[in-house]
Amino acid sequence: MAQWTSAVGAAQLARQLQAQQPRPAGPGARKPPAYRALADGIRLLVLEGRVPVAARLPAERELALALTVSRTTVAAAYEALRTEGFLESRRGAGSWTAVPAGNPLPARGLEPLPPETLGSLIDLGCAALPAPEPWLTRGVQGALEELPPYAHTHGDYPAGLPALRAMLAERYTARGIPTMPEQIMVTTGAMGAIDAICHLFAGRGERIAVESPSYANILQLMREAGARLVPVAMSEGLGSWDIGRWRQVLRDAAPRLAYVVADFHNPTGALADEDQRRRLVEAARGAGTVLVVDETMAELHLDDDVDMPLPVCAFDPAGSTVLTVGSASKAFWAGMRIGWVRAAPDVIRSLVAARAYADLGTPVLEQLGVNWLMRTGGWEEAVGLRRAQARENRDALVTAVRRELPEWEFEVPKGGLTLWVRTGGLSGSRLAEAGERVGVRVPSGPRFGVDGAFEGYVRLPFTVGGPVADEAASRLAAAARLVESGLGGGVEPPRTFVA
């Protein structure tokens, strides 16, 4: 049985290799042999996630023709990659990309820091902001006023409180997607929603297509559920999805599920346009793949000129192909563990039935609080405060990083909570380790990839601003100097959480 889960065509790989900008050689430096340059180019594409791990590479003759080099050059490059652990081969099955044993897989996951440690360590691991007061307090007070009738019941509502389900359905309808309460299930956060979906649709060993990079916690959740993750590389910059690659993966790997973040993608901040959304839904429907769309960042557009596209579910209004996941955690507050799923009524019924063996239901008080906020207009006021705070933090962080680390590369997203940064050739895992030594915590790129990709990246959230952003960038620069000097130290085993 082949060990690859996707394939890279010769023409596509040639384009990616030719687009690479080689590092300038120092005075007197020799030009590397052609096979070595080719091997290094492929290795860099794998480490940056541009070519997924477990992707079948073209045959030697095909790639040689596409690159106009000799087959001997390609054969020598492939052999070098096999020796280094970046390529595996089997007679009759071809060759596919890999990551050497011992590389972090994934690296540097960070749990939220205890509040008492925040004075000495700047936490850039958790992409979550403090509550937008006074709206949290008002929401809780409103919930307490409405609690007494529910206190006389058993308190278990596996599908969610009817009032909140109706409110969420009404909000989808207002966005142009007619929705009934029967199409909504309230969950304990977006993680609870996706966990329920994975258990219903993707048993152990099932394939799930994911963006590469993708949201770290969801990748880990899917791994622990026993899924086989099939990475699909993102387009360059903030252009979001490469629909050609998605079509190929959905056709060749036939995944049961696909998970995407179309709105201010975590970690890159990319925003998919309407044509990409329409075509991806069509491709998923044609392949028989259930498309799970994470909308947790959808309300966090930070710039005035953002023209938000239609939701992905607008191209599948019945909810038979697209399962939409929303949450209060990013747009409002992470401590408000309320999420939801929008899907076809029969899917919701199946999810609710399966919940009897999980958590039975979501806390009533928090549901009442979210419903009160949405009913009274407090939600819009609170989200407006959240946008203003995130925008201010983003601008401060961007300015500080550009000043302290001008060789680091990134595009400034128009929304979301995260900045995806290429670290000028430094190891993201070593930066993360060195960062803790100098007082800043940052998750490295491999935490957001499949099987160790994105070693040359880190994710920076918009959670600090003003002087703290300046200090965070200064400490990151100190960590970079440690890594450059070879004093960054080793990499600890991965932990389990990135918000």
Coordinates of C-alpha atoms in Angstrom, one line a residue:
M1 CA 0.0 0.0 0.0
A2 CA 1.3 3.5 -0.9
Q3 CA 2.3 5.7 1.9
W4 CA 1.5 9.0 0.2
T5 CA -1.8 10.9 0.6
S6 CA -1.5 13.5 -2.1
A7 CA 0.6 14.1 -5.2
V8 CA 2.6 17.0 -6.6
G9 CA 2.8 17.3 -10.4
A10 CA 6.1 18.0 -12.2
A11 CA 5.0 21.3 -13.6
Q12 CA 3.6 22.5 -10.3
L13 CA 6.8 21.5 -8.4
A14 CA 9.0 23.1 -11.1
R15 CA 7.1 26.4 -10.7
Q16 CA 7.5 26.3 -6.9
L17 CA 11.2 25.6 -7.2
Q18 CA 11.8 28.3 -9.8
A19 CA 9.9 30.9 -7.7
Q20 CA 12.4 30.4 -4.8
Q21 CA 14.8 33.3 -4.1
P22 CA 18.2 31.8 -3.5
R23 CA 20.2 33.2 -0.6
P24 CA 23.1 35.4 -1.9
A25 CA 26.4 33.6 -1.6
G26 CA 29.1 35.2 0.5
P27 CA 32.5 36.4 -0.9
G28 CA 34.4 33.5 -2.4
A29 CA 31.6 31.1 -1.9
R30 CA 31.2 28.2 -4.4
K31 CA 28.0 27.6 -6.2
P32 CA 26.5 24.3 -5.0
P33 CA 26.2 21.4 -7.5
A34 CA 22.9 21.3 -9.4
Y35 CA 21.7 18.2 -7.6
R36 CA 22.4 19.8 -4.2
A37 CA 20.6 23.0 -5.1
L38 CA 17.6 20.9 -6.3
A39 CA 17.6 18.8 -3.1
D40 CA 17.8 22.0 -0.9
G41 CA 15.0 23.6 -2.8
I42 CA 12.7 20.6 -2.3
R43 CA 13.7 20.3 1.4
L44 CA 12.8 24.0 1.9
L45 CA 9.4 23.6 0.3
V46 CA 8.7 20.7 2.6
L47 CA 9.9 22.6 5.7
E48 CA 7.9 25.6 4.8
G49 CA 4.8 23.6 4.1
R50 CA 4.6 24.5 0.4
V51 CA 4.9 20.8 -0.4
P52 CA 3.0 18.7 2.1
V53 CA 4.5 15.9 4.0
A54 CA 3.5 12.5 2.5
A55 CA 3.1 14.0 -1.0
R56 CA 4.1 11.9 -3.9
L57 CA 6.8 13.6 -6.0
P58 CA 7.0 13.3 -9.8
A59 CA 9.0 10.5 -11.4
E60 CA 12.6 11.4 -12.0
R61 CA 12.2 11.7 -15.8
E62 CA 9.1 13.9 -15.5
L63 CA 10.7 16.4 -13.2
A64 CA 13.9 16.5 -15.3
L65 CA 11.8 17.4 -18.3
A66 CA 9.9 20.1 -16.4
L67 CA 13.1 21.6 -15.0
T68 CA 15.2 21.1 -18.2
V69 CA 17.9 19.3 -16.3
S70 CA 19.3 15.8 -16.6
R71 CA 17.6 12.8 -15.1
T72 CA 20.9 12.1 -13.3
T73 CA 20.6 15.5 -11.5
V74 CA 17.1 14.6 -10.3
A75 CA 18.1 11.1 -9.3
A76 CA 21.1 12.5 -7.2
A77 CA 18.8 15.1 -5.6
Y78 CA 16.2 12.4 -4.6
E79 CA 19.0 10.2 -3.2
A80 CA 20.3 13.1 -1.1
L81 CA 16.8 13.7 0.2
R82 CA 16.4 10.0 1.1
T83 CA 19.7 10.0 2.9
E84 CA 18.7 13.1 4.9
G85 CA 15.2 11.6 5.7
F86 CA 13.2 14.0 3.6
L87 CA 12.1 11.4 1.1
E88 CA 10.9 7.8 1.2
S89 CA 10.6 5.5 -1.7
R90 CA 9.1 2.1 -2.5
R91 CA 9.4 0.2 -5.7
G92 CA 6.2 0.5 -7.6
A93 CA 4.8 3.2 -5.3
G94 CA 7.1 6.0 -6.2
S95 CA 8.7 8.5 -3.8
W96 CA 7.0 10.8 -1.3
T97 CA 8.1 13.6 1.1
A98 CA 8.9 13.0 4.7
V99 CA 10.4 14.7 7.7
P100 CA 13.5 13.1 9.4
A101 CA 13.0 11.2 12.7
G102 CA 13.8 13.4 15.6
N103 CA 12.3 16.5 14.2
P104 CA 9.6 18.1 16.4
L105 CA 6.2 16.7 15.5
P106 CA 4.5 19.0 16.1
A107 CA 6.7 21.5 18.1
R108 CA 6.2 23.9 20.9
G109 CA 2.5 23.8 21.7
L110 CA 1.8 26.2 24.5
E111 CA -0.9 26.0 27.2
P112 CA -2.2 29.4 28.5
L113 CA 0.0 30.8 31.2
P114 CA -1.3 31.1 34.7
P115 CA -2.2 34.7 35.4
E116 CA 0.3 35.0 38.2
T117 CA 3.2 34.4 35.7
L118 CA 2.3 37.1 33.3
G119 CA 4.4 39.8 34.9
S120 CA 7.7 38.0 34.1
L121 CA 6.8 36.3 30.8
I122 CA 5.1 37.9 27.8
D123 CA 2.6 35.3 26.5
L124 CA 2.3 35.3 22.7
G125 CA 1.1 31.7 22.6
C126 CA -2.5 32.3 23.4
A127 CA -4.5 34.2 20.7
A128 CA -7.2 35.5 23.1
L129 CA -8.0 38.9 24.5
P130 CA -9.4 40.0 27.9
A131 CA -13.2 40.2 28.1
P132 CA -14.8 43.3 26.5
E133 CA -16.3 45.0 29.6
P134 CA -18.8 46.1 30.6
W135 CA -20.5 43.7 28.3
L136 CA -19.4 40.5 30.0
T137 CA -20.8 41.7 33.3
R138 CA -24.0 42.9 31.7
G139 CA -24.5 39.6 29.9
V140 CA -24.0 37.6 33.1
Q141 CA -26.4 39.9 35.0
G142 CA -29.0 39.5 32.2
A143 CA -28.5 35.7 32.3
L144 CA -29.1 35.6 36.0
E145 CA -32.3 37.5 35.7
E146 CA -33.6 34.9 33.1
L147 CA -32.3 31.9 35.0
P148 CA -35.1 31.1 37.4
P149 CA -37.4 29.2 35.0
Y150 CA -34.6 27.0 33.9
A151 CA -33.5 26.3 37.4
H152 CA -36.8 24.3 37.8
T153 CA -35.7 21.9 35.1
H154 CA -33.0 19.1 35.0
G155 CA -30.7 21.6 33.1
D156 CA -29.6 19.3 30.3
Y157 CA -30.3 20.6 26.8
P158 CA -28.3 18.4 24.4
A159 CA -29.2 20.5 21.4
G160 CA -28.9 23.8 23.3
L161 CA -31.4 26.2 24.8
P162 CA -34.3 26.7 22.4
A163 CA -34.0 30.5 22.7
L164 CA -30.4 30.5 21.7
R165 CA -30.9 28.1 18.9
A166 CA -33.6 30.3 17.5
M167 CA -31.4 33.4 18.0
L168 CA -28.5 31.8 16.1
A169 CA -30.8 30.7 13.3
E170 CA -32.2 34.2 13.0
R171 CA -28.7 35.6 12.7
Y172 CA -27.8 33.2 9.9
T173 CA -31.1 34.1 8.2
A174 CA -30.2 37.8 8.5
R175 CA -26.9 37.1 6.7
G176 CA -28.8 35.7 3.8
I177 CA -28.8 32.0 4.6
P178 CA -32.3 30.9 5.7
T179 CA -31.9 28.7 8.7
M180 CA -34.3 26.9 11.1
P181 CA -33.5 26.3 14.8
E182 CA -33.5 22.6 13.9
Q183 CA -30.3 23.3 12.0
I184 CA -28.5 24.5 15.1
M185 CA -26.8 22.7 17.9
V186 CA -25.1 24.6 20.7
T187 CA -21.8 23.2 21.9
T188 CA -19.1 23.8 24.5
G189 CA -17.0 26.0 22.3
A190 CA -15.9 25.5 18.8
M191 CA -13.6 22.7 19.9
G192 CA -16.6 20.8 21.3
A193 CA -18.4 21.3 18.0
I194 CA -15.5 19.9 15.9
D195 CA -14.8 17.1 18.3
A196 CA -18.5 16.0 17.9
I197 CA -18.3 16.2 14.1
C198 CA -15.1 14.2 13.9
H199 CA -16.5 11.4 16.1
L200 CA -19.7 11.3 14.0
F201 CA -18.1 11.4 10.5
A202 CA -14.5 10.3 10.8
G203 CA -13.7 7.2 12.7
R204 CA -10.1 6.0 13.4
G205 CA -8.1 5.8 10.3
E206 CA -10.3 8.1 8.2
R207 CA -8.7 10.8 6.2
I208 CA -9.3 14.5 6.9
A209 CA -8.0 17.2 4.5
V210 CA -6.7 20.2 6.3
E211 CA -5.1 23.5 5.2
S212 CA -1.4 23.7 5.6
P213 CA -0.8 25.5 7.9
S214 CA -3.9 25.2 10.0
Y215 CA -5.2 25.8 13.5
A216 CA -2.9 23.9 15.9
N217 CA -5.5 22.7 18.4
I218 CA -7.8 21.3 15.8
L219 CA -4.9 19.4 14.2
Q220 CA -4.1 17.9 17.6
L221 CA -7.7 17.1 18.3
M222 CA -8.0 15.2 15.0
R223 CA -4.7 13.3 15.6
E224 CA -6.0 12.2 19.0
A225 CA -9.2 11.0 17.3
G226 CA -7.1 8.7 15.2
A227 CA -7.6 10.6 11.9
R228 CA -5.1 10.6 9.0
L229 CA -4.4 14.2 8.2
V230 CA -4.0 15.1 4.5
P231 CA -2.4 18.6 4.2
V232 CA -3.3 21.0 1.4
A233 CA -0.9 23.8 1.0
M234 CA -2.2 27.4 1.1
S235 CA -1.6 29.9 -1.7
E236 CA 1.3 32.3 -1.4
G237 CA 0.7 35.4 0.8
L238 CA -2.9 36.1 2.0
G239 CA -4.5 34.7 -1.2
S240 CA -5.9 31.9 0.8
W241 CA -6.8 28.6 -1.0
D242 CA -5.3 27.0 -4.0
I243 CA -8.5 25.4 -5.4
G244 CA -6.5 23.3 -7.9
R245 CA -4.7 21.6 -5.1
W246 CA -7.9 21.1 -3.2
R247 CA -9.6 19.5 -6.2
Q248 CA -6.6 17.2 -6.6
V249 CA -6.5 16.1 -2.9
L250 CA -10.3 15.6 -2.7
R251 CA -10.1 13.5 -5.8
D252 CA -7.0 11.5 -5.0
A253 CA -7.2 11.1 -1.2
A254 CA -11.0 10.9 -1.0
P255 CA -11.1 12.3 2.6
R256 CA -14.2 11.8 4.6
L257 CA -13.9 15.4 6.1
A258 CA -12.2 18.6 5.1
Y259 CA -11.5 21.4 7.7
V260 CA -11.0 25.0 6.5
V261 CA -10.9 28.4 8.1
A262 CA -12.2 30.8 5.3
D263 CA -12.5 33.9 7.4
F264 CA -9.2 35.4 8.6
H265 CA -7.5 32.0 8.7
N266 CA -5.6 31.0 11.8
P267 CA -2.6 31.3 11.6
T268 CA -2.1 33.2 8.3
G269 CA -5.0 35.7 8.5
A270 CA -6.0 34.9 4.9
L271 CA -9.6 35.7 3.7
A272 CA -11.0 33.5 1.0
D273 CA -13.0 35.2 -1.7
E274 CA -16.5 34.2 -2.9
D275 CA -15.3 32.4 -6.0
Q276 CA -12.9 30.2 -4.0
R277 CA -15.7 29.4 -1.5
R278 CA -18.1 28.4 -4.3
R279 CA -15.6 26.3 -6.1
L280 CA -14.4 24.5 -2.9
V281 CA -18.0 23.6 -2.0
E282 CA -18.5 22.3 -5.5
A283 CA -15.3 20.2 -5.3
A284 CA -16.3 18.8 -1.9
R285 CA -19.8 17.9 -3.0
G286 CA -18.4 16.2 -6.1
A287 CA -15.9 14.2 -4.0
G288 CA -18.5 13.2 -1.4
T289 CA -16.4 15.0 1.3
V290 CA -18.1 16.8 4.2
L291 CA -16.7 20.3 4.5
V292 CA -16.3 21.7 8.0
V293 CA -16.0 25.5 8.0
D294 CA -14.6 27.3 11.1
E295 CA -16.2 30.7 11.3
T296 CA -14.8 31.7 14.7
M297 CA -12.8 34.6 13.3
A298 CA -15.6 35.8 10.9
E299 CA -16.6 38.9 12.9
L300 CA -13.1 40.1 13.4
H301 CA -12.6 42.2 10.3
L302 CA -10.3 45.0 11.5
D303 CA -10.0 47.4 8.5
D304 CA -12.8 49.6 7.2
D305 CA -12.2 48.6 3.6
V306 CA -12.8 44.9 4.1
D307 CA -15.7 43.7 1.9
M308 CA -16.7 40.5 3.7
P309 CA -17.7 37.7 1.2
L310 CA -20.8 35.5 1.6
P311 CA -20.4 32.7 4.2
V312 CA -19.3 29.4 2.8
C313 CA -22.6 27.8 3.8
A314 CA -24.4 30.3 1.4
F315 CA -23.2 27.9 -1.4
D316 CA -24.8 24.9 0.4
P317 CA -27.9 26.4 2.1
A318 CA -29.4 23.1 3.0
G319 CA -26.3 22.1 5.0
S320 CA -25.8 18.7 3.4
T321 CA -22.2 19.3 2.4
V322 CA -21.1 22.3 4.6
L323 CA -21.1 22.1 8.4
T324 CA -20.5 25.5 9.8
V325 CA -18.9 26.0 13.2
G326 CA -19.1 29.3 15.2
S327 CA -18.1 30.4 18.6
A328 CA -18.2 33.2 21.1
S329 CA -14.6 32.6 22.2
K330 CA -12.7 34.7 19.7
A331 CA -15.2 37.4 18.9
F332 CA -16.2 37.9 22.5
W333 CA -14.2 36.1 25.2
A334 CA -12.5 32.8 25.5
G335 CA -14.0 32.2 28.9
M336 CA -17.5 32.2 27.4
R337 CA -17.3 28.6 26.2
I338 CA -20.2 28.7 23.8
G339 CA -20.0 27.3 20.3
W340 CA -22.5 26.1 17.7
V341 CA -22.9 24.0 14.6
R342 CA -25.1 24.8 11.6
A343 CA -26.0 21.8 9.4
A344 CA -28.9 19.9 7.9
P345 CA -31.5 18.9 10.5
D346 CA -30.7 15.2 10.1
V347 CA -27.0 15.9 10.8
I348 CA -28.0 17.9 13.9
R349 CA -30.2 15.1 15.1
S350 CA -27.3 12.7 14.8
L351 CA -24.9 15.0 16.6
V352 CA -27.4 15.5 19.4
A353 CA -28.0 11.8 19.8
A354 CA -24.3 11.1 20.0
R355 CA -23.9 13.7 22.6
A356 CA -25.6 11.5 25.2
Y357 CA -22.2 9.7 25.5
A358 CA -20.2 12.9 25.7
D359 CA -21.1 16.0 27.8
L360 CA -24.9 15.9 27.7
G361 CA -25.1 19.7 27.1
T362 CA -23.6 23.1 27.4
P363 CA -23.8 25.2 30.6
V364 CA -27.2 27.0 30.8
L365 CA -26.0 30.2 32.3
E366 CA -23.4 30.9 29.6
Q367 CA -26.0 30.2 26.9
L368 CA -28.4 32.6 28.5
G369 CA -25.6 35.2 28.6
V370 CA -24.9 34.9 24.9
N371 CA -28.5 35.0 24.0
W372 CA -29.1 38.1 26.1
L373 CA -26.2 39.9 24.4
M374 CA -27.4 39.0 20.9
R375 CA -31.0 39.9 21.7
T376 CA -30.2 43.3 23.2
G377 CA -27.5 44.5 20.8
G378 CA -24.8 44.1 23.4
W379 CA -23.1 41.5 21.2
E380 CA -22.5 44.1 18.4
E381 CA -21.2 46.6 20.9
A382 CA -18.8 44.1 22.5
V383 CA -17.5 42.8 19.1
G384 CA -16.9 46.5 18.1
L385 CA -14.7 46.9 21.2
R386 CA -12.9 43.7 20.4
R387 CA -12.2 44.8 16.9
A388 CA -10.8 48.2 18.1
Q389 CA -8.5 46.5 20.6
A390 CA -7.3 43.9 18.2
R391 CA -6.6 46.5 15.5
E392 CA -4.7 48.7 17.9
N393 CA -2.6 45.7 19.1
R394 CA -2.0 44.5 15.5
D395 CA -0.7 47.9 14.4
A396 CA 1.6 48.2 17.5
L397 CA 3.0 44.7 17.1
V398 CA 3.6 45.1 13.3
T399 CA 5.5 48.4 14.0
A400 CA 7.6 46.8 16.8
V401 CA 8.5 43.7 14.8
R402 CA 9.5 45.6 11.7
R403 CA 11.7 47.8 13.8
E404 CA 13.4 45.1 15.9
L405 CA 13.5 42.3 13.3
P406 CA 13.5 43.9 9.8
E407 CA 14.6 40.7 8.2
W408 CA 11.4 38.8 9.3
E409 CA 8.7 38.7 6.6
F410 CA 5.0 38.8 6.9
E411 CA 1.8 40.3 5.3
V412 CA -0.5 42.3 7.5
P413 CA -3.9 40.6 7.5
K414 CA -7.1 42.7 7.5
G415 CA -8.7 40.7 10.2
G416 CA -8.4 37.9 12.7
L417 CA -6.0 37.7 15.7
T418 CA -2.7 36.4 14.3
L419 CA 0.3 37.3 12.3
W420 CA 2.2 34.5 10.4
V421 CA 5.9 35.4 10.3
R422 CA 8.8 33.9 8.3
T423 CA 11.8 34.2 10.6
G424 CA 14.6 34.9 8.1
G425 CA 15.9 31.4 8.0
L426 CA 15.9 30.8 11.7
S427 CA 14.4 27.7 13.3
G428 CA 11.0 28.5 14.8
S429 CA 11.4 25.7 17.3
R430 CA 14.7 27.1 18.5
L431 CA 13.3 30.6 18.7
A432 CA 10.5 29.3 20.9
E433 CA 12.9 27.6 23.2
A434 CA 15.2 30.7 23.3
G435 CA 12.2 33.0 23.8
E436 CA 11.3 31.4 27.1
R437 CA 14.8 32.0 28.3
V438 CA 14.5 35.7 27.6
G439 CA 10.9 36.2 28.8
V440 CA 8.6 35.8 25.7
R441 CA 6.5 32.8 24.8
V442 CA 5.8 32.1 21.2
P443 CA 4.6 29.0 19.3
S444 CA 6.8 27.8 16.4
G445 CA 5.5 27.0 12.9
P446 CA 5.6 23.2 13.1
R447 CA 2.8 23.4 15.7
F448 CA 0.5 24.5 12.8
G449 CA 1.6 22.0 10.2
V450 CA 1.4 18.3 9.7
D451 CA 4.4 16.2 10.4
G452 CA 7.0 19.0 11.2
A453 CA 6.5 21.4 8.4
F454 CA 6.9 25.3 8.8
E455 CA 10.1 25.2 10.8
G456 CA 10.9 28.6 9.5
Y457 CA 7.8 30.3 10.9
V458 CA 6.3 31.6 14.2
R459 CA 2.8 32.8 14.9
L460 CA 2.4 36.1 16.7
P461 CA -1.1 37.0 18.1
F462 CA -2.6 40.5 18.5
T463 CA -2.9 40.1 22.2
V464 CA -0.4 42.8 23.4
G465 CA -0.1 46.4 22.4
G466 CA 1.7 49.6 23.3
P467 CA 4.9 49.3 25.4
V468 CA 4.2 45.5 25.9
A469 CA 4.3 45.0 22.1
D470 CA 7.6 46.9 22.0
E471 CA 9.0 44.8 24.8
A472 CA 7.8 41.6 23.2
A473 CA 9.5 42.4 19.9
S474 CA 12.7 43.3 21.8
R475 CA 12.7 40.0 23.5
L476 CA 12.0 38.2 20.2
A477 CA 15.1 39.9 18.8
A478 CA 17.1 38.8 21.8
A479 CA 15.9 35.2 21.2
A480 CA 16.8 35.5 17.5
R481 CA 20.4 36.6 18.5
L482 CA 20.7 33.6 20.8
V483 CA 19.6 31.2 18.0
E484 CA 22.0 32.9 15.5
S485 CA 24.9 32.5 18.0
G486 CA 24.1 28.8 18.5
L487 CA 23.1 29.3 22.1
G488 CA 19.4 28.7 21.6
G489 CA 19.5 25.2 23.1
G490 CA 17.5 22.1 22.2
V491 CA 13.8 21.7 21.7
E492 CA 11.6 20.2 24.4
P493 CA 8.9 17.7 23.6
P494 CA 5.6 19.2 22.3
R495 CA 2.9 20.2 24.6
T496 CA -0.8 20.2 23.8
F497 CA -2.4 23.7 23.5
V498 CA -2.3 26.8 21.4
A499 CA -5.4 29.1 21.6

